[in-house]
Coordinates of C-alpha atoms and ligand atoms in Angstrom, one line a residue:
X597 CA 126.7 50.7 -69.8
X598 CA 127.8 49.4 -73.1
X599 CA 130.9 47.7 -71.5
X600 CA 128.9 45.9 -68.8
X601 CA 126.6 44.6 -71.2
X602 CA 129.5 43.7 -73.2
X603 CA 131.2 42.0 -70.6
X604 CA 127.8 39.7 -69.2
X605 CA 127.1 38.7 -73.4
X606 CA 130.8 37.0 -73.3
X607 CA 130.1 34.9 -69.6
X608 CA 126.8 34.1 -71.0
X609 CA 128.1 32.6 -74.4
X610 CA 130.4 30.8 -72.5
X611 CA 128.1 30.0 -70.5
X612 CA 126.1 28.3 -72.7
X613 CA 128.9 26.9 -74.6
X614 CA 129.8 25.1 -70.8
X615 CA 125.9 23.9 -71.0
X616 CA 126.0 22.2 -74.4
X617 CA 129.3 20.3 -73.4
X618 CA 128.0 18.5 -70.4
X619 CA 124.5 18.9 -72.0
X620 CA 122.8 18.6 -68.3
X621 CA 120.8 21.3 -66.8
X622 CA 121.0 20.0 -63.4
X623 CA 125.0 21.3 -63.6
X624 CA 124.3 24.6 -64.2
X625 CA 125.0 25.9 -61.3
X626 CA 128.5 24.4 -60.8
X627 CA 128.9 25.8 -64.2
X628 CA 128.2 29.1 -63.0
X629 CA 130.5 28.7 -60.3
X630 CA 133.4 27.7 -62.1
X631 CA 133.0 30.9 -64.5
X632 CA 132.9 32.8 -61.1
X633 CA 136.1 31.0 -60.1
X634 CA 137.8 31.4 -63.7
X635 CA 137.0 35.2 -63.8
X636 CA 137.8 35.7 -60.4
X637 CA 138.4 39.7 -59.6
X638 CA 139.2 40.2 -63.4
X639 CA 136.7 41.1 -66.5
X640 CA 135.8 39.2 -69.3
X641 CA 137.1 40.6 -72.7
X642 CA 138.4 39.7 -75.6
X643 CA 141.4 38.1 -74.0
X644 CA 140.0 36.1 -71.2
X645 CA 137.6 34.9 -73.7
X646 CA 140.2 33.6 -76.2
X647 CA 141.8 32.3 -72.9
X648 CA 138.9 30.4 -72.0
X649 CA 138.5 29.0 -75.3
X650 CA 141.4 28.3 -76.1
X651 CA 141.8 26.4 -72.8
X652 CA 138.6 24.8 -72.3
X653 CA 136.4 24.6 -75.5
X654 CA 139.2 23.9 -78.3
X655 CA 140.3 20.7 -76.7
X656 CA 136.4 19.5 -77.0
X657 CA 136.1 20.6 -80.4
X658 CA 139.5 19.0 -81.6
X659 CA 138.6 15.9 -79.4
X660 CA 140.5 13.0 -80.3
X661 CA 139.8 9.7 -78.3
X662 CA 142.0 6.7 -78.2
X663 CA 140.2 3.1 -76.2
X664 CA 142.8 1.8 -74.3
X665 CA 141.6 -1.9 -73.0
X666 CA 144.5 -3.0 -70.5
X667 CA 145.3 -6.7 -70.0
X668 CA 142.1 -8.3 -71.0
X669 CA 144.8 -11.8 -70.7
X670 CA 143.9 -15.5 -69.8
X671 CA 145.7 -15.2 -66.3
X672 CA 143.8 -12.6 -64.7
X673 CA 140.1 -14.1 -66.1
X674 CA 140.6 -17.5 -65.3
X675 CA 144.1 -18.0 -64.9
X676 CA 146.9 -18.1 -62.2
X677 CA 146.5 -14.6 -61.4
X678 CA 142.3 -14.0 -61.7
X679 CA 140.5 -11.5 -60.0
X680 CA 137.9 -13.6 -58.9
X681 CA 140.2 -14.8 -56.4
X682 CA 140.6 -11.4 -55.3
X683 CA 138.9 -10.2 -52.4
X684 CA 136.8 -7.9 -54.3
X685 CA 134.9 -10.5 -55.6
X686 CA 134.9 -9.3 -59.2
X687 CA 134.4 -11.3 -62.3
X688 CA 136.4 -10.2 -65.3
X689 CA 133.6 -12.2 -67.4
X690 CA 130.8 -9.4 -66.1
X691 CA 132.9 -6.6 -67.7
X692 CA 133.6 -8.4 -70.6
X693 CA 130.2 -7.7 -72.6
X694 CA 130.8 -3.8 -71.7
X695 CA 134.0 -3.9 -73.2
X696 CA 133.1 -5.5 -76.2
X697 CA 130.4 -2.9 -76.6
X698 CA 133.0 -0.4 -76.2
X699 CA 135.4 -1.8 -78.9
X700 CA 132.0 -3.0 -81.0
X701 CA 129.2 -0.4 -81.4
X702 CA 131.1 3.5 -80.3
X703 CA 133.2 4.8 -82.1
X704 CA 137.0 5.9 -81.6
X705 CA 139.8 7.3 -83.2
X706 CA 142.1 4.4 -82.0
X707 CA 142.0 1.3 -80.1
X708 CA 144.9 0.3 -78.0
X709 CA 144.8 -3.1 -76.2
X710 CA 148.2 -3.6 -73.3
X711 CA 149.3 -7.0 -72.7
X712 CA 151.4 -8.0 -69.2
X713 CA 153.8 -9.3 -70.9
X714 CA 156.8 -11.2 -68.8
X715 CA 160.0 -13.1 -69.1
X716 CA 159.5 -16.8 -66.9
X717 CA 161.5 -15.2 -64.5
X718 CA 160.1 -12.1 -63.9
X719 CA 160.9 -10.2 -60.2
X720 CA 157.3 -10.3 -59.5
X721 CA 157.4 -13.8 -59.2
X722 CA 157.0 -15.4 -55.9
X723 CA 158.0 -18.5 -57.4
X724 CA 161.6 -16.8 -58.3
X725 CA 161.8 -14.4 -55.5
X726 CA 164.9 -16.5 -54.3
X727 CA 166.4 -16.8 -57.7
X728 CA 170.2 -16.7 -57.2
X729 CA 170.1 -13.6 -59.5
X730 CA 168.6 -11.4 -57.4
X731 CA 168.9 -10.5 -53.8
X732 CA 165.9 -9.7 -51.1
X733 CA 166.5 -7.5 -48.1
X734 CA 167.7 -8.8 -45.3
X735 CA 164.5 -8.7 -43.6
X736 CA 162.8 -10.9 -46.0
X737 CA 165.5 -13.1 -47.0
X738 CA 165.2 -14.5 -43.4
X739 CA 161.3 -14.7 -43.7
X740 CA 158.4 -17.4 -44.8
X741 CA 157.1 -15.6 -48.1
X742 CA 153.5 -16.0 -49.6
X743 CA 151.6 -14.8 -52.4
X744 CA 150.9 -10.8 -52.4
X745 CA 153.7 -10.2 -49.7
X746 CA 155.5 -7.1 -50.3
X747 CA 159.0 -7.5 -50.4
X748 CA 162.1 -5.6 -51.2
X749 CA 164.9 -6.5 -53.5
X750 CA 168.4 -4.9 -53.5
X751 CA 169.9 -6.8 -56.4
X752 CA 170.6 -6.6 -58.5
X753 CA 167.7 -3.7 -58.7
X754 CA 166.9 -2.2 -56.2
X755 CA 163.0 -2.1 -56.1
X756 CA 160.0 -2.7 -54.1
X757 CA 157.8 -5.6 -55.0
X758 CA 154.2 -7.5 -54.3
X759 CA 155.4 -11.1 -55.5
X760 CA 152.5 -12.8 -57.6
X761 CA 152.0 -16.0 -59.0
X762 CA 153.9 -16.8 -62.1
X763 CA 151.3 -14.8 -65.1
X764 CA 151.6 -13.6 -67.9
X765 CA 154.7 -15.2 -69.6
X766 CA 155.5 -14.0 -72.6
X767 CA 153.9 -16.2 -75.9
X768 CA 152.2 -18.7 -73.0
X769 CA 148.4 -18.9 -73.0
X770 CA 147.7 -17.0 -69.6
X771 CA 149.4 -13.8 -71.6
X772 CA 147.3 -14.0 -74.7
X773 CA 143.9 -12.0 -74.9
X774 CA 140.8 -13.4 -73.6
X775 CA 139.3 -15.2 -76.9
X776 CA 135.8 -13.6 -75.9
X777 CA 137.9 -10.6 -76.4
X778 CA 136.6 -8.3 -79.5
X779 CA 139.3 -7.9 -81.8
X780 CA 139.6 -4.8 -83.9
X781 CA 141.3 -4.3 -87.0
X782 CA 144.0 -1.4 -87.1
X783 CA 144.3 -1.5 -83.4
X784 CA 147.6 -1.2 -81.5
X785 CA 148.8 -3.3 -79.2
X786 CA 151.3 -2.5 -76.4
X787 CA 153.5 -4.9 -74.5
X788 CA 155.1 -4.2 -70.4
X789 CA 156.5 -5.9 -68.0
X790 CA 158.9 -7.5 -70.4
X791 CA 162.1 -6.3 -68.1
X792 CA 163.3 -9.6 -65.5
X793 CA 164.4 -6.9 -63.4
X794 CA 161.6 -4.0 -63.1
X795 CA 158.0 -4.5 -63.0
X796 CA 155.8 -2.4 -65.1
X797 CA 151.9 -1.4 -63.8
X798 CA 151.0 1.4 -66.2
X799 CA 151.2 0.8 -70.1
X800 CA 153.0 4.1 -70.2
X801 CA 156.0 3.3 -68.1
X802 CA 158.2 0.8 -65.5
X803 CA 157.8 0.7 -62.0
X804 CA 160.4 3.1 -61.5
X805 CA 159.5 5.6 -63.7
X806 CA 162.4 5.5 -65.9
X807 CA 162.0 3.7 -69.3
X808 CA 159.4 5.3 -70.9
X809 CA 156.7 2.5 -73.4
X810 CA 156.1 4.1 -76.9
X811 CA 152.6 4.8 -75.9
X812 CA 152.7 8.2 -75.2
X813 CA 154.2 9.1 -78.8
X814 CA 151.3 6.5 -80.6
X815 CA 148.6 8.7 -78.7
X816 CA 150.7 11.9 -79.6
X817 CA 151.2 10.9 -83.2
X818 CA 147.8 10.6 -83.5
X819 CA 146.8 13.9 -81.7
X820 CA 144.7 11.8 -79.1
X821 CA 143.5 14.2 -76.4
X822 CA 141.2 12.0 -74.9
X823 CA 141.7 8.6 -72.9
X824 CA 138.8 6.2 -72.4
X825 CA 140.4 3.3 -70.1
X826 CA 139.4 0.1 -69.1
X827 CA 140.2 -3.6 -68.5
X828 CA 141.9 -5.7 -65.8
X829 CA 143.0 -4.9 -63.0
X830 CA 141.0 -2.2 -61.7
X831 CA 143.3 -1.2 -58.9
X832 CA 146.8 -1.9 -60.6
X833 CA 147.3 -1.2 -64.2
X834 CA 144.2 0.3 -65.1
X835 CA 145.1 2.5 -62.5
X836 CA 148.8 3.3 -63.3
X837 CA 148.0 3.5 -67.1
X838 CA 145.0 5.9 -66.0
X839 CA 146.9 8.4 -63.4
X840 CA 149.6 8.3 -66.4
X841 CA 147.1 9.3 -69.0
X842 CA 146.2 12.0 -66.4
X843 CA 149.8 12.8 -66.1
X844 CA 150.8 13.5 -69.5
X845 CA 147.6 15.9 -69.7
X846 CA 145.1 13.2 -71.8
X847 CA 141.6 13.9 -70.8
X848 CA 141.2 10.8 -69.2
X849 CA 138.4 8.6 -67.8
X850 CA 137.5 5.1 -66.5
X851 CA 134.1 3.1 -67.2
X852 CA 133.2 1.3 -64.5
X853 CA 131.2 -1.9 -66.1
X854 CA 134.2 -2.8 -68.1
X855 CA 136.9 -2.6 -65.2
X856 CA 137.0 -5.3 -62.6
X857 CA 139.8 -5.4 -59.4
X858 CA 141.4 -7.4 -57.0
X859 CA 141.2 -5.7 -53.6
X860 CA 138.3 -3.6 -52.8
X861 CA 140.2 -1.4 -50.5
X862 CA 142.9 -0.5 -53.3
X863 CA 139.8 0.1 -55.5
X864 CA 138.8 2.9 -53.0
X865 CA 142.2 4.7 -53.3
X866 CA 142.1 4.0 -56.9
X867 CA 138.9 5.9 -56.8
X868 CA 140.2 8.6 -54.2
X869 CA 143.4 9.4 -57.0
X870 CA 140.6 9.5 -60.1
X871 CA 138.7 11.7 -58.1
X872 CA 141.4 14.0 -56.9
X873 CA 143.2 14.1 -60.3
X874 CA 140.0 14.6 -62.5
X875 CA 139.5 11.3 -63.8
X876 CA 135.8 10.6 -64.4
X877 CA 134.6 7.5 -63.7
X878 CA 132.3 6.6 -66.5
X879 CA 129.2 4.5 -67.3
X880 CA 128.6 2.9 -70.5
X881 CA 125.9 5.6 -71.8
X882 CA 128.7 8.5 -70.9
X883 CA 131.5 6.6 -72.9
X884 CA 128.2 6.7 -75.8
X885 CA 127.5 10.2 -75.6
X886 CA 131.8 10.9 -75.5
X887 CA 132.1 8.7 -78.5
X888 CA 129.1 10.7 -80.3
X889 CA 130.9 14.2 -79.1
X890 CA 126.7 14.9 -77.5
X891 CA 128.4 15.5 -73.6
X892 CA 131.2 15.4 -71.4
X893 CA 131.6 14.4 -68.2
X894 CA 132.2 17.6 -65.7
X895 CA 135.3 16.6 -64.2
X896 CA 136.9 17.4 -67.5
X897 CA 135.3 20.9 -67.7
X898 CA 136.5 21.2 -64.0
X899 CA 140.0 20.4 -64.5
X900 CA 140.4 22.5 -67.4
X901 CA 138.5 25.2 -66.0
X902 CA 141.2 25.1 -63.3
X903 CA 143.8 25.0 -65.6
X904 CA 142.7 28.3 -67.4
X905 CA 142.0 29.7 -63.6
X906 CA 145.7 29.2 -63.2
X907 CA 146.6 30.7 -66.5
X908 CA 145.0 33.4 -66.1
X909 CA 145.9 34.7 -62.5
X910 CA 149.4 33.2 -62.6
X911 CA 148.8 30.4 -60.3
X912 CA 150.9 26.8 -60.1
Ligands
VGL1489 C1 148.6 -6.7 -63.1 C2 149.4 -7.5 -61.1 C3 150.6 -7.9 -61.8 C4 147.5 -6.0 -63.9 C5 149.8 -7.1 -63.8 O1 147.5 -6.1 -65.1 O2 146.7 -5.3 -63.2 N1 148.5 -6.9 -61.8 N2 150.8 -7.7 -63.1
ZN1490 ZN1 152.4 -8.6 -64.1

């Protein structure tokens, strides 16, 4: 009898440690359900408890958040690239005030602002598509090209590409930060897309995968576990810098109000990938009560709850 009790006084302390994270009663009972899925056909002891808290409490009580505000730049507020142009309909000066708050009034333990950041002559430039130094397909060489076409180069990378307008050139005033933009001291700042040859979406890596940004070790260096993302756009680099965060194992969310995109229908996908890689899309009084450490959104307890699942029954 004594083991029984035993064993429902462990599930109900971490039980109620679950509660206090997300610190909403109306969860409980997926809370109870992941417990159910964690424990499966096995008993809770000792070592599934220091499993479970190892794996799923210690990363809240160790919580270390970094800001990351991606390409808050001229061009894509009001410049050759903005998102009001976008089919979306989005105007990056609505999510400006939420950002500020972000950087302003909450607290982190680093900022980190990206910055697009390209040569004049950058491959994602529809005015250089047919630059002598490079070489489209055969299928597009012989084609009328616009703005947004997709288009693939075989030289001297080879690479697929949307051409944009010209944005973002390096030192020019469509790359700098938006002067509405809240500056804080002791923040980082990360420059991408400074190759001619290979684009770069996320703030973590190129295009291709292959040359890695000193991001990762900044965040690393400074035992960040926890990514709050936002910025411009929505459905490109806030979303490759995001599913990267995810990637590399940051506990990683987007809020909402201080993210704006070009293309509604990449938003939903963006949204789709967030949802399926358990990255919580935020609103500004979550961000608040993540900032304060007082709750956490569930797709975090989910995804780590999974994680210790996997642990403990030996599953990918
Ligand atoms: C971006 C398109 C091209 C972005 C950068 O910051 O989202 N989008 N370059
Ligand atoms: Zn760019």
């Amino acid at each position: 009898m004594g083991v029984v009790q035993n064993e429902q006084d462990i599930r109900e302390k971490m039980k109620n440690e679950l509660i206090s994270l997300v610190n909403e009663i109306d969860l409980i009972p997926e809370l109870d359900r992941l417990l159910d899925d964690f424990i499966e056909n096995k008993t809770w002891n000792e070592d599934t408890q220091e499993l479970f808290t190892r794996v799923v409490l210690k990363p809240f009580t160790t919580l270390r958040t970094s800001l990351l505000v991606v390409d808050f730049q001229n061009d894509f507020v009001t410049g050759s690239l903005s998102i009001k142009e976008g089919d979306a309909e989005q105007d990056p000066l609505e999510a400006l005030p939420h950002v500020n708050n972000l950087l302003e009034n909450l607290n982190w333990n680093m900022i980190v602002y990206t910055q697009d950041w390209h040569p004049s002559n950058h491959i994602s430039f529809f005015e250089h598509a047919r630059n002598p130094d490079r070489e489209l397909a055969p299928e597009d060489k012989s084609r009328k090209l616009r703005p947004f076409d997709i288009v693939r180069f075989v030289k001297p990378v080879s690479t697929i590409q949307v051409l944009y307008p010209s944005h973002c050139i390096q030192g020019g005033w469509g790359s700098q930060l938006h002067l509405g933009l809240q500056r804080i001291d002791g923040a980082h700042y990360i420059k991408k897309g400074a190759d001619v040859y290979v684009d770069a979406y996320s703030a973590f890596s190129d295009n291709c995968g292959i040359k890695q940004s000193e991001l990762e070790m900044l965040l690393r260096k400074n035992d960040i576990n926890a990514v709050i993302g936002c910025g411009l756009a929505y459905d490109i680099c806030v979303m490759h810098t995001l599913k990267d965060a995810s990637k590399h194992g940051f506990l990683t969310c987007i809020v909402k109000s201080g993210s704006k995109g070009l293309s509604s229908l990449k938003m939903d996908e963006a949204n789709k990938m967030f949802q399926k890689r358990g990255v919580a899309i935020i609103d500004d009084e979550m961000a608040q009560l993540i900032s304060r450490r007082e709750a956490f959104p569930i797709e975090w307890i989910r995804l780590l709850v999974h994680q210790a699942q996997s642990e403990l029954h030996g599953k990918k």
